[in-house]
Tab-separated table of C-alpha atoms in Angstrom:
chain	number	residue	atom	x	y	z
A	1225	MET	CA	19.155	-19.038	-5.622
A	1226	GLN	CA	15.473	-18.314	-5.031
A	1227	ALA	CA	15.601	-14.534	-5.376
A	1228	LEU	CA	17.901	-11.771	-6.571
A	1229	LEU	CA	17.662	-8.249	-5.168
A	1230	PHE	CA	19.308	-5.357	-6.971
A	1231	ASP	CA	20.698	-2.055	-5.947
A	1232	VAL	CA	19.238	0.328	-8.522
A	1233	TYR	CA	20.895	3.786	-8.740
A	1234	GLY	CA	24.161	3.036	-10.522
A	1235	THR	CA	23.673	-0.732	-10.655
A	1236	VAL	CA	20.561	-0.851	-12.871
A	1237	VAL	CA	20.274	2.715	-14.174
A	1238	ASP	CA	22.739	5.357	-15.335
A	1239	TRP	CA	21.465	8.088	-13.052
A	1240	ARG	CA	24.270	10.561	-13.820
A	1241	ALA	CA	23.885	10.731	-17.598
A	1242	SER	CA	20.076	10.738	-17.298
A	1243	VAL	CA	19.924	13.568	-14.765
A	1244	LEU	CA	22.616	15.604	-16.555
A	1245	ASP	CA	20.620	15.428	-19.794
A	1246	GLU	CA	17.541	16.864	-18.078
A	1247	LEU	CA	19.509	19.547	-16.238
A	1248	ARG	CA	21.193	20.661	-19.461
A	1249	ALA	CA	17.855	20.710	-21.283
A	1250	LEU	CA	16.455	22.898	-18.508
A	1251	GLY	CA	19.479	25.190	-18.828
A	1252	ARG	CA	18.982	25.572	-22.580
A	1253	ALA	CA	15.236	26.163	-22.219
A	1254	ARG	CA	15.775	28.866	-19.573
A	1255	SER	CA	19.060	30.260	-20.955
A	1256	LEU	CA	20.866	29.486	-17.701
A	1257	ALA	CA	24.667	29.525	-17.586
A	1258	VAL	CA	25.293	26.846	-14.962
A	1259	ASP	CA	28.030	24.213	-14.621
A	1260	TRP	CA	25.575	21.341	-14.493
A	1261	GLU	CA	28.214	18.709	-13.740
A	1262	ALA	CA	29.179	20.608	-10.616
A	1263	PHE	CA	25.523	21.244	-9.802
A	1264	LEU	CA	24.721	17.531	-10.056
A	1265	ALA	CA	27.743	16.588	-7.964
A	1266	ALA	CA	26.520	18.948	-5.250
A	1267	TRP	CA	22.930	17.708	-5.541
A	1268	LYS	CA	23.922	14.034	-5.393
A	1269	GLY	CA	26.114	15.041	-2.456
A	1270	CYS	CA	22.962	15.691	-0.388
A	1271	TYR	CA	22.058	12.001	-0.593
A	1272	THR	CA	24.423	10.266	1.831
A	1273	PRO	CA	24.265	12.909	4.601
A	1274	GLY	CA	20.455	12.896	4.295
A	1275	LEU	CA	20.227	9.129	4.697
A	1276	GLU	CA	22.666	9.193	7.592
A	1277	ARG	CA	20.553	11.738	9.476
A	1278	VAL	CA	17.599	9.344	9.205
A	1279	ASN	CA	19.702	6.327	10.195
A	1280	ARG	CA	21.047	8.165	13.256
A	1281	GLY	CA	17.486	9.046	14.273
A	1282	GLU	CA	18.096	12.800	14.048
A	1283	VAL	CA	15.042	13.240	11.829
A	1284	PRO	CA	11.925	11.137	11.262
A	1285	TRP	CA	11.669	9.105	8.059
A	1286	MET	CA	12.285	11.167	4.939
A	1287	THR	CA	12.107	9.767	1.410
A	1288	VAL	CA	14.959	10.464	-0.988
A	1289	GLU	CA	12.601	12.776	-2.843
A	1290	GLN	CA	12.229	14.835	0.324
A	1291	ILE	CA	16.011	14.832	0.797
A	1292	TYR	CA	16.600	15.883	-2.822
A	1293	HIS	CA	13.875	18.525	-2.565
A	1294	GLU	CA	15.543	20.069	0.484
A	1295	GLY	CA	18.895	20.011	-1.293
A	1296	LEU	CA	17.477	21.595	-4.421
A	1297	ALA	CA	15.869	24.420	-2.460
A	1298	ARG	CA	19.345	25.326	-1.187
A	1299	LEU	CA	21.390	24.626	-4.332
A	1300	LEU	CA	19.265	26.383	-6.950
A	1301	PRO	CA	19.806	29.921	-5.579
A	1302	GLU	CA	23.461	29.104	-4.767
A	1303	HIS	CA	23.982	28.352	-8.476
A	1304	GLY	CA	22.051	31.403	-9.603
A	1305	VAL	CA	18.966	29.498	-10.750
A	1306	THR	CA	15.864	31.541	-9.968
A	1307	GLY	CA	12.353	31.834	-11.300
A	1308	LEU	CA	11.420	28.160	-11.142
A	1309	SER	CA	7.837	27.484	-10.101
A	1310	ASP	CA	6.965	24.931	-7.416
A	1311	ALA	CA	5.794	22.638	-10.234
A	1312	ASP	CA	9.159	23.086	-12.024
A	1313	VAL	CA	11.027	22.127	-8.848
A	1314	GLU	CA	8.752	19.129	-8.231
A	1315	HIS	CA	9.289	17.992	-11.827
A	1316	LEU	CA	13.051	18.313	-11.336
A	1317	VAL	CA	12.997	16.255	-8.124
A	1318	ARG	CA	11.147	13.552	-10.039
A	1319	VAL	CA	13.959	13.305	-12.567
A	1320	TRP	CA	15.084	10.457	-10.266
A	1321	TRP	CA	12.005	8.564	-11.545
A	1322	ARG	CA	13.123	9.049	-15.181
A	1323	LEU	CA	16.498	7.309	-15.372
A	1324	ARG	CA	17.783	5.194	-18.263
A	1325	PRO	CA	18.806	1.602	-17.601
A	1326	TRP	CA	22.280	0.462	-18.616
A	1327	PRO	CA	21.994	-1.303	-22.010
A	1328	ASP	CA	22.294	-4.813	-20.525
A	1329	ALA	CA	19.888	-4.185	-17.631
A	1330	VAL	CA	16.455	-4.909	-19.120
A	1331	PRO	CA	17.468	-7.954	-21.217
A	1332	GLY	CA	19.548	-9.224	-18.300
A	1333	LEU	CA	16.699	-8.859	-15.806
A	1334	ALA	CA	14.260	-10.552	-18.204
A	1335	ARG	CA	16.632	-13.515	-18.498
A	1336	LEU	CA	17.298	-13.697	-14.739
A	1337	ARG	CA	13.565	-13.556	-14.058
A	1338	THR	CA	12.990	-16.851	-15.855
A	1339	ARG	CA	14.799	-18.622	-12.993
A	1340	HIS	CA	14.629	-16.284	-10.014
A	1341	VAL	CA	12.276	-13.890	-8.258
A	1342	ILE	CA	13.761	-10.445	-8.940
A	1343	GLY	CA	13.227	-7.091	-7.292
A	1344	PRO	CA	15.001	-3.881	-6.347
A	1345	LEU	CA	16.448	-3.304	-2.907
A	1346	SER	CA	17.043	0.401	-3.197
A	1347	ASN	CA	17.286	3.406	-0.928
A	1348	ALA	CA	14.708	5.004	-3.225
A	1349	SER	CA	11.172	5.580	-2.032
A	1350	PHE	CA	8.684	2.804	-2.773
A	1351	ALA	CA	6.707	5.146	-5.052
A	1352	GLY	CA	9.903	6.242	-6.788
A	1353	MET	CA	10.843	2.663	-7.565
A	1354	VAL	CA	7.329	1.944	-8.883
A	1355	ARG	CA	7.495	4.950	-11.207
A	1356	LEU	CA	11.059	4.198	-12.323
A	1357	ALA	CA	10.115	0.606	-13.145
A	1358	ARG	CA	7.286	1.844	-15.367
A	1359	PHE	CA	9.512	4.473	-17.013
A	1360	ALA	CA	12.444	2.152	-17.671
A	1361	GLY	CA	10.516	-1.080	-18.283
A	1362	LEU	CA	12.172	-2.977	-15.438
A	1363	PRO	CA	10.413	-6.365	-15.196
A	1364	TRP	CA	10.449	-6.707	-11.404
A	1365	ASP	CA	8.364	-9.331	-9.594
A	1366	CYS	CA	7.982	-6.942	-6.667
A	1367	ILE	CA	9.275	-3.654	-5.299
A	1368	ILE	CA	11.175	-3.570	-2.000
A	1369	THR	CA	12.965	-0.467	-0.791
A	1370	ALA	CA	14.457	1.021	2.339
A	1371	GLU	CA	11.039	2.584	2.954
A	1372	ASN	CA	9.710	-0.882	3.818
A	1373	ALA	CA	12.156	-0.923	6.734
A	1374	GLY	CA	11.999	2.764	7.674
A	1375	LEU	CA	15.806	2.896	7.573
A	1376	TYR	CA	18.417	3.172	4.837
A	1377	LYS	CA	21.083	0.800	3.540
A	1378	PRO	CA	23.577	-0.231	4.787
A	1379	ARG	CA	21.559	-0.676	8.012
A	1380	PRO	CA	21.036	-4.422	8.526
A	1381	GLU	CA	17.286	-3.957	9.087
A	1382	VAL	CA	16.847	-3.138	5.394
A	1383	TYR	CA	18.302	-6.468	4.213
A	1384	ARG	CA	16.462	-8.390	6.961
A	1385	THR	CA	13.121	-6.811	6.044
A	1386	ALA	CA	13.584	-7.739	2.395
A	1387	VAL	CA	14.489	-11.366	3.142
A	1388	SER	CA	11.551	-11.645	5.541
A	1389	LEU	CA	9.054	-10.195	3.042
A	1390	LEU	CA	10.235	-12.742	0.488
A	1391	GLY	CA	9.557	-15.522	3.017
A	1392	LEU	CA	13.086	-16.862	2.526
A	1393	ASN	CA	16.319	-17.384	4.406
A	1394	PRO	CA	19.226	-14.974	3.821
A	1395	GLY	CA	21.179	-17.705	2.020
A	1396	GLN	CA	18.435	-17.896	-0.619
A	1397	VAL	CA	18.551	-14.202	-1.572
A	1398	MET	CA	21.469	-12.728	-3.522
A	1399	LEU	CA	22.228	-9.012	-3.523
A	1400	VAL	CA	23.476	-7.626	-6.836
A	1401	ALA	CA	25.227	-4.262	-6.622
A	1402	ALA	CA	27.855	-2.047	-8.206
A	1403	HIS	CA	28.918	-0.860	-4.736
A	1404	ASN	CA	31.168	-2.798	-2.408
A	1405	TYR	CA	29.712	-1.215	0.777
A	1406	ASP	CA	26.260	-2.567	-0.074
A	1407	LEU	CA	27.545	-6.088	-0.735
A	1408	ARG	CA	29.521	-6.008	2.514
A	1409	ALA	CA	26.363	-5.237	4.502
A	1410	ALA	CA	24.374	-7.954	2.707
A	1411	GLN	CA	27.114	-10.522	3.227
A	1412	ALA	CA	27.181	-9.711	6.945
A	1413	GLU	CA	23.493	-10.748	6.992
A	1414	GLY	CA	24.289	-14.085	5.349
A	1415	MET	CA	23.201	-13.158	1.820
A	1416	PRO	CA	25.135	-14.291	-1.252
A	1417	THR	CA	26.576	-11.393	-3.245
A	1418	ALA	CA	27.230	-10.450	-6.865
A	1419	PHE	CA	29.387	-7.482	-7.864
A	1420	VAL	CA	28.624	-5.886	-11.219
A	1421	PRO	CA	30.967	-2.911	-11.617
A	1422	ARG	CA	29.631	0.183	-13.359
A	1423	PRO	CA	32.903	2.033	-13.956
A	1424	THR	CA	31.314	5.163	-15.458
A	1425	GLU	CA	28.490	5.604	-12.942
A	1426	TYR	CA	30.248	8.724	-11.642
A	1427	GLY	CA	31.564	9.766	-15.037
A	1428	PRO	CA	34.817	9.242	-16.916
A	1429	ARG	CA	37.059	9.952	-13.909
A	1430	GLN	CA	35.393	7.531	-11.479
A	1431	ALA	CA	37.841	6.315	-8.803
A	1432	THR	CA	35.620	4.119	-6.587
A	1433	ASP	CA	34.073	0.664	-6.915
A	1434	LEU	CA	36.110	-0.189	-10.003
A	1435	VAL	CA	37.109	-3.570	-8.552
A	1436	PRO	CA	35.682	-5.989	-5.975
A	1437	ASP	CA	37.145	-5.390	-2.536
A	1438	GLY	CA	35.510	-8.364	-0.807
A	1439	ALA	CA	35.007	-12.100	-1.286
A	1440	TRP	CA	31.842	-11.756	-3.370
A	1441	ASP	CA	30.255	-14.952	-4.669
A	1442	VAL	CA	30.027	-13.713	-8.254
A	1443	VAL	CA	31.793	-10.934	-10.138
A	1444	ALA	CA	30.112	-10.267	-13.488
A	1445	GLN	CA	30.652	-7.778	-16.314
A	1446	ASP	CA	26.953	-7.023	-16.652
A	1447	PHE	CA	23.510	-8.610	-16.008
A	1448	LEU	CA	23.717	-10.967	-19.001
A	1449	ASP	CA	27.094	-12.160	-17.761
A	1450	LEU	CA	25.522	-12.601	-14.313
A	1451	ALA	CA	22.716	-14.689	-15.836
A	1452	ARG	CA	25.268	-16.916	-17.555
A	1453	ALA	CA	27.233	-17.299	-14.329
A	1454	LEU	CA	24.126	-18.335	-12.366
A	1455	GLU	CA	23.027	-20.798	-15.062
A	1456	THR	CA	26.254	-22.812	-14.883
B	1024	MET	CA	-7.060	7.944	-10.695
B	1025	GLN	CA	-3.332	7.494	-10.136
B	1026	ALA	CA	-3.415	3.934	-8.807
B	1027	LEU	CA	-5.750	0.968	-8.507
B	1028	LEU	CA	-5.346	-1.602	-5.736
B	1029	PHE	CA	-7.073	-4.957	-5.987
B	1030	ASP	CA	-8.329	-7.466	-3.529
B	1031	VAL	CA	-7.036	-10.757	-4.925
B	1032	TYR	CA	-8.659	-13.920	-3.495
B	1033	GLY	CA	-12.050	-13.962	-5.165
B	1034	THR	CA	-11.637	-10.641	-6.955
B	1035	VAL	CA	-8.704	-11.543	-9.236
B	1036	VAL	CA	-8.459	-15.328	-8.888
B	1037	ASP	CA	-10.973	-18.156	-8.604
B	1038	TRP	CA	-9.490	-19.670	-5.451
B	1039	ARG	CA	-12.307	-22.161	-4.881
B	1040	ALA	CA	-12.193	-23.966	-8.222
B	1041	SER	CA	-8.391	-23.910	-8.240
B	1042	VAL	CA	-7.989	-25.362	-4.748
B	1043	LEU	CA	-10.780	-27.924	-5.274
B	1044	ASP	CA	-9.037	-29.208	-8.402
B	1045	GLU	CA	-5.824	-29.810	-6.491
B	1046	LEU	CA	-7.590	-31.403	-3.521
B	1047	ARG	CA	-9.498	-33.757	-5.799
B	1048	ALA	CA	-6.309	-34.657	-7.675
B	1049	LEU	CA	-4.675	-35.458	-4.338
B	1050	GLY	CA	-7.661	-37.591	-3.396
B	1051	ARG	CA	-7.460	-39.584	-6.626
B	1052	ALA	CA	-3.687	-40.025	-6.351
B	1053	ARG	CA	-3.968	-41.305	-2.748
B	1054	SER	CA	-7.327	-43.085	-3.134
B	1055	LEU	CA	-8.888	-40.948	-0.407
B	1056	ALA	CA	-12.677	-40.860	0.015
B	1057	VAL	CA	-13.134	-37.301	1.268
B	1058	ASP	CA	-15.881	-34.746	0.644
B	1059	TRP	CA	-13.474	-32.143	-0.695
B	1060	GLU	CA	-16.090	-29.380	-0.951
B	1061	ALA	CA	-16.776	-29.718	2.750
B	1062	PHE	CA	-13.060	-30.005	3.463
B	1063	LEU	CA	-12.339	-26.791	1.569
B	1064	ALA	CA	-15.209	-24.974	3.273
B	1065	ALA	CA	-13.738	-25.947	6.637
B	1066	TRP	CA	-10.209	-25.041	5.569
B	1067	LYS	CA	-11.230	-21.643	4.173
B	1068	GLY	CA	-13.171	-21.245	7.426
B	1069	CYS	CA	-9.866	-20.992	9.313
B	1070	TYR	CA	-9.041	-17.777	7.466
B	1071	THR	CA	-11.228	-15.116	9.063
B	1072	PRO	CA	-10.826	-16.301	12.685
B	1073	GLY	CA	-7.058	-16.499	12.116
B	1074	LEU	CA	-6.851	-12.934	10.826
B	1075	GLU	CA	-9.057	-11.697	13.641
B	1076	ARG	CA	-6.760	-13.210	16.271
B	1077	VAL	CA	-3.886	-11.231	14.764
B	1078	ASN	CA	-5.951	-8.037	14.513
B	1079	ARG	CA	-7.027	-8.355	18.158
B	1080	GLY	CA	-3.386	-8.770	19.193
B	1081	GLU	CA	-3.948	-12.243	20.658
B	1082	VAL	CA	-1.068	-13.657	18.632
B	1083	PRO	CA	1.950	-12.046	16.949
B	1084	TRP	CA	1.909	-11.596	13.170
B	1085	MET	CA	1.108	-14.811	11.314
B	1086	THR	CA	1.004	-15.088	7.519
B	1087	VAL	CA	-2.028	-16.693	5.888
B	1088	GLU	CA	0.216	-19.629	5.035
B	1089	GLN	CA	0.868	-20.119	8.751
B	1090	ILE	CA	-2.860	-19.844	9.473
B	1091	TYR	CA	-3.727	-22.347	6.722
B	1092	HIS	CA	-0.938	-24.655	7.870
B	1093	GLU	CA	-2.332	-24.706	11.412
B	1094	GLY	CA	-5.815	-25.354	10.061
B	1095	LEU	CA	-4.620	-28.157	7.831
B	1096	ALA	CA	-2.809	-29.899	10.691
B	1097	ARG	CA	-6.168	-30.097	12.510
B	1098	LEU	CA	-8.470	-30.779	9.538
B	1099	LEU	CA	-6.522	-33.529	7.790
B	1100	PRO	CA	-6.882	-36.109	10.581
B	1101	GLU	CA	-10.492	-34.971	11.253
B	1102	HIS	CA	-11.302	-35.873	7.626
B	1103	GLY	CA	-9.411	-39.162	7.792
B	1104	VAL	CA	-6.476	-37.996	5.695
B	1105	THR	CA	-3.292	-39.552	7.027
B	1106	GLY	CA	0.103	-40.466	5.702
B	1107	LEU	CA	1.001	-37.105	4.169
B	1108	SER	CA	4.638	-36.116	4.543
B	1109	ASP	CA	5.681	-32.682	5.779
B	1110	ALA	CA	6.578	-31.856	2.162
B	1111	ASP	CA	3.093	-32.970	1.021
B	1112	VAL	CA	1.472	-30.693	3.587
B	1113	GLU	CA	3.726	-27.775	2.677
B	1114	HIS	CA	2.897	-28.293	-1.002
B	1115	LEU	CA	-0.802	-28.300	-0.133
B	1116	VAL	CA	-0.528	-25.041	1.850
B	1117	ARG	CA	1.128	-23.470	-1.179
B	1118	VAL	CA	-1.888	-24.288	-3.354
B	1119	TRP	CA	-2.870	-20.700	-2.433
B	1120	TRP	CA	0.066	-19.619	-4.622
B	1121	ARG	CA	-1.311	-21.600	-7.609
B	1122	LEU	CA	-4.723	-20.057	-8.270
B	1123	ARG	CA	-6.259	-19.385	-11.683
B	1124	PRO	CA	-7.284	-15.838	-12.560
B	1125	TRP	CA	-10.849	-15.187	-13.707
B	1126	PRO	CA	-10.863	-15.071	-17.537
B	1127	ASP	CA	-11.105	-11.259	-17.691
B	1128	ALA	CA	-8.473	-10.623	-15.015
B	1129	VAL	CA	-5.177	-10.674	-16.929
B	1130	PRO	CA	-6.401	-8.810	-20.047
B	1131	GLY	CA	-8.267	-6.370	-17.816
B	1132	LEU	CA	-5.228	-5.673	-15.642
B	1133	ALA	CA	-3.018	-5.227	-18.710
B	1134	ARG	CA	-5.437	-2.646	-20.077
B	1135	LEU	CA	-5.823	-0.840	-16.736
B	1136	ARG	CA	-2.044	-0.731	-16.350
B	1137	THR	CA	-1.665	1.441	-19.429
B	1138	ARG	CA	-3.285	4.321	-17.482
B	1139	HIS	CA	-2.837	3.494	-13.799
B	1140	VAL	CA	-0.322	2.056	-11.377
B	1141	ILE	CA	-1.786	-1.326	-10.390
B	1142	GLY	CA	-1.065	-3.653	-7.489
B	1143	PRO	CA	-2.711	-6.091	-5.121
B	1144	LEU	CA	-3.874	-5.093	-1.664
B	1145	SER	CA	-4.427	-8.550	-0.283
B	1146	ASN	CA	-4.442	-10.268	3.075
B	1147	ALA	CA	-2.025	-12.751	1.511
B	1148	SER	CA	1.599	-12.821	2.546
B	1149	PHE	CA	3.971	-10.688	0.493
B	1150	ALA	CA	5.807	-13.819	-0.684
B	1151	GLY	CA	2.509	-15.501	-1.533
B	1152	MET	CA	1.442	-12.590	-3.715
B	1153	VAL	CA	4.833	-12.585	-5.475
B	1154	ARG	CA	4.531	-16.295	-6.237
B	1155	LEU	CA	0.888	-16.040	-7.293
B	1156	ALA	CA	1.702	-13.171	-9.666
B	1157	ARG	CA	4.376	-15.309	-11.342
B	1158	PHE	CA	2.074	-18.348	-11.509
B	1159	ALA	CA	-0.939	-16.481	-12.871
B	1160	GLY	CA	0.881	-13.875	-14.976
B	1161	LEU	CA	-0.581	-10.898	-13.106
B	1162	PRO	CA	1.138	-7.769	-14.497
B	1163	TRP	CA	1.385	-5.810	-11.224
B	1164	ASP	CA	3.562	-2.716	-10.904
B	1165	CYS	CA	4.215	-3.591	-7.269
B	1166	ILE	CA	3.095	-5.950	-4.519
B	1167	ILE	CA	1.450	-4.555	-1.374
B	1168	THR	CA	-0.190	-6.798	1.198
B	1169	ALA	CA	-1.415	-6.767	4.759
B	1170	GLU	CA	2.072	-7.967	5.722
B	1171	ASN	CA	3.406	-4.489	4.899
B	1172	ALA	CA	1.181	-3.145	7.682
B	1173	GLY	CA	1.484	-6.066	10.110
B	1174	LEU	CA	-2.320	-6.161	10.370
B	1175	TYR	CA	-5.127	-7.544	8.234
B	1176	LYS	CA	-7.938	-5.925	6.250
B	1177	PRO	CA	-10.325	-4.406	7.126
B	1178	ARG	CA	-8.085	-2.641	9.680
B	1179	PRO	CA	-7.576	0.952	8.458
B	1180	GLU	CA	-3.793	0.698	8.883
B	1181	VAL	CA	-3.629	-1.644	5.888
B	1182	TYR	CA	-5.226	0.873	3.504
B	1183	ARG	CA	-3.213	3.758	4.994
B	1184	THR	CA	0.077	1.881	4.604
B	1185	ALA	CA	-0.688	1.147	0.951
B	1186	VAL	CA	-1.588	4.755	0.120
B	1187	SER	CA	1.521	5.992	1.935
B	1188	LEU	CA	3.836	3.547	0.126
B	1189	LEU	CA	2.424	4.767	-3.192
B	1190	GLY	CA	3.249	8.351	-2.174
B	1191	LEU	CA	-0.327	9.412	-2.915
B	1192	ASN	CA	-3.419	10.757	-1.187
B	1193	PRO	CA	-6.325	8.383	-0.457
B	1194	GLY	CA	-8.448	10.096	-3.113
B	1195	GLN	CA	-5.924	9.085	-5.779
B	1196	VAL	CA	-6.040	5.330	-5.022
B	1197	MET	CA	-9.084	3.214	-5.907
B	1198	LEU	CA	-9.781	-0.119	-4.241
B	1199	VAL	CA	-11.253	-2.775	-6.524
B	1200	ALA	CA	-12.927	-5.684	-4.744
B	1201	ALA	CA	-15.634	-8.312	-5.005
B	1202	HIS	CA	-16.404	-7.867	-1.288
B	1203	ASN	CA	-18.490	-5.064	0.135
B	1204	TYR	CA	-16.791	-5.140	3.575
B	1205	ASP	CA	-13.427	-4.357	1.949
B	1206	LEU	CA	-14.811	-1.435	-0.064
B	1207	ARG	CA	-16.530	-0.074	3.045
B	1208	ALA	CA	-13.216	0.042	4.918
B	1209	ALA	CA	-11.418	1.670	1.976
B	1210	GLN	CA	-14.153	4.261	1.540
B	1211	ALA	CA	-13.912	5.142	5.226
B	1212	GLU	CA	-10.256	6.029	4.543
B	1213	GLY	CA	-11.234	8.327	1.687
B	1214	MET	CA	-10.399	5.954	-1.159
B	1215	PRO	CA	-12.588	5.678	-4.272
B	1216	THR	CA	-14.123	2.233	-4.689
B	1217	ALA	CA	-15.049	-0.177	-7.484
B	1218	PHE	CA	-17.229	-3.245	-6.921
B	1219	VAL	CA	-16.701	-6.144	-9.313
B	1220	PRO	CA	-19.022	-8.960	-8.195
B	1221	ARG	CA	-17.763	-12.514	-8.525
B	1222	PRO	CA	-21.045	-14.379	-8.017
B	1223	THR	CA	-19.521	-17.885	-8.128
B	1224	GLU	CA	-16.518	-17.244	-5.906
B	1225	TYR	CA	-18.124	-19.456	-3.244
B	1226	GLY	CA	-19.672	-21.849	-5.751
B	1227	PRO	CA	-23.085	-22.106	-7.420
B	1228	ARG	CA	-25.054	-21.416	-4.230
B	1229	GLN	CA	-23.262	-18.208	-3.219
B	1230	ALA	CA	-25.497	-15.910	-1.160
B	1231	THR	CA	-23.149	-13.028	-0.287
B	1232	ASP	CA	-21.684	-10.077	-2.204
B	1233	LEU	CA	-23.970	-10.597	-5.187
B	1234	VAL	CA	-24.914	-6.913	-5.270
B	1235	PRO	CA	-23.334	-3.649	-4.106
B	1236	ASP	CA	-24.506	-2.671	-0.648
B	1237	GLY	CA	-22.793	0.719	-0.501
B	1238	ALA	CA	-22.383	3.861	-2.590
B	1239	TRP	CA	-19.384	2.605	-4.558
B	1240	ASP	CA	-17.957	4.887	-7.235
B	1241	VAL	CA	-17.991	2.208	-9.927
B	1242	VAL	CA	-19.859	-1.077	-10.267
B	1243	ALA	CA	-18.428	-3.154	-13.115
B	1244	GLN	CA	-19.145	-6.604	-14.525
B	1245	ASP	CA	-15.471	-7.503	-14.814
B	1246	PHE	CA	-12.033	-5.869	-15.192
B	1247	LEU	CA	-12.510	-5.037	-18.872
B	1248	ASP	CA	-15.791	-3.350	-18.013
B	1249	LEU	CA	-13.958	-1.488	-15.226
B	1250	ALA	CA	-11.320	-0.320	-17.723
B	1251	ARG	CA	-14.037	0.987	-20.033
B	1252	ALA	CA	-15.755	2.762	-17.143
B	1253	LEU	CA	-12.517	4.491	-16.076
B	1254	GLU	CA	-11.689	5.528	-19.643
B	1255	THR	CA	-14.910	7.484	-20.096
């Protein structure tokens, strides 16, 4: 395997716990009585419809930050949050650049990097992935995101653009993801696949992506387990 | 300054000495009597005309590896070099992925990275920059090349694409280069500029780019000097 590309939100970083911590800290600082779990569920709920509008061509390219900013502008007053400045809102949108990696992620990536080119293949913005890598210490060789294709996963153009930028054939580039839909799209493009479940990505009652639902080439417990599997 | 983008061939790495070493080693191994300095001058001479054909739209996108491969296929027999296998030729083209950084480059980049997002903005292929970064230990936050724009420097689209991917305004992204033509194009796009002369890039008799010929924001002796200048 020449290169490994990684989904990031959920697969590499624990976005839910990280964002919840910041929302709750904001609530304490401003004495806001908000159900932040429900707020985050609604906010994260803007993501897929936003991407789909871009993929259907209903709107020109929008970064996830723009999608989350739009969502926030609607959700804050709905949840009774008022009085935030534009700078406060911008800071809150950029919480998606301040996410904690799962405990195995950084040591696993460092080990995988000794044998493979590694990079994200995320629906994040390019700038967002650059900032997240600096925040979380992710030792990527390069950053590739949906923004490089102008479309969002699971559109095949995203995987094709990444393989082309790496100067490789699809069979030389493995996608690593905690989400079956992403692996399915990569496999359809001829890429090898590794499923690394993250059973608490959506919290303690997560019901999706607990098990592989396709013929993935590797199923690993975490990134260190993935490294061991690829070394044998 | 939020981000610094660097020209690479000449500015970050000493391509001439690195490629000459490999050519001479090939000559010794195959007992070839070739004037390798002249050979390299001719080979490097394929570069600018190749890029210009792409920029004029006369040919579809070609990576620099493709341009150098074409040039090599013509130059090898002209210089009496025969008997190389396809794998030999491919290995030789990829010498552009195995270039030594100038002595100040890696420590300078590491120091600049503590305060700024750093990345290449090279006419190299994306894959070539990824491989060179691994070979030379260049601590980039991200890789951006002409391939991301589908055109070559000094076309303005290349600088605009880079600034857009970084999610910044041109005034927040400095171009660092040893070549005045590159800085001129960046400045025309509103980017701050830093000139770091590399007076032996073309060997001991270099006659170009020895001095700044524009109103660049910073003129520095090397990357450590640049770091000091940006810290004050």
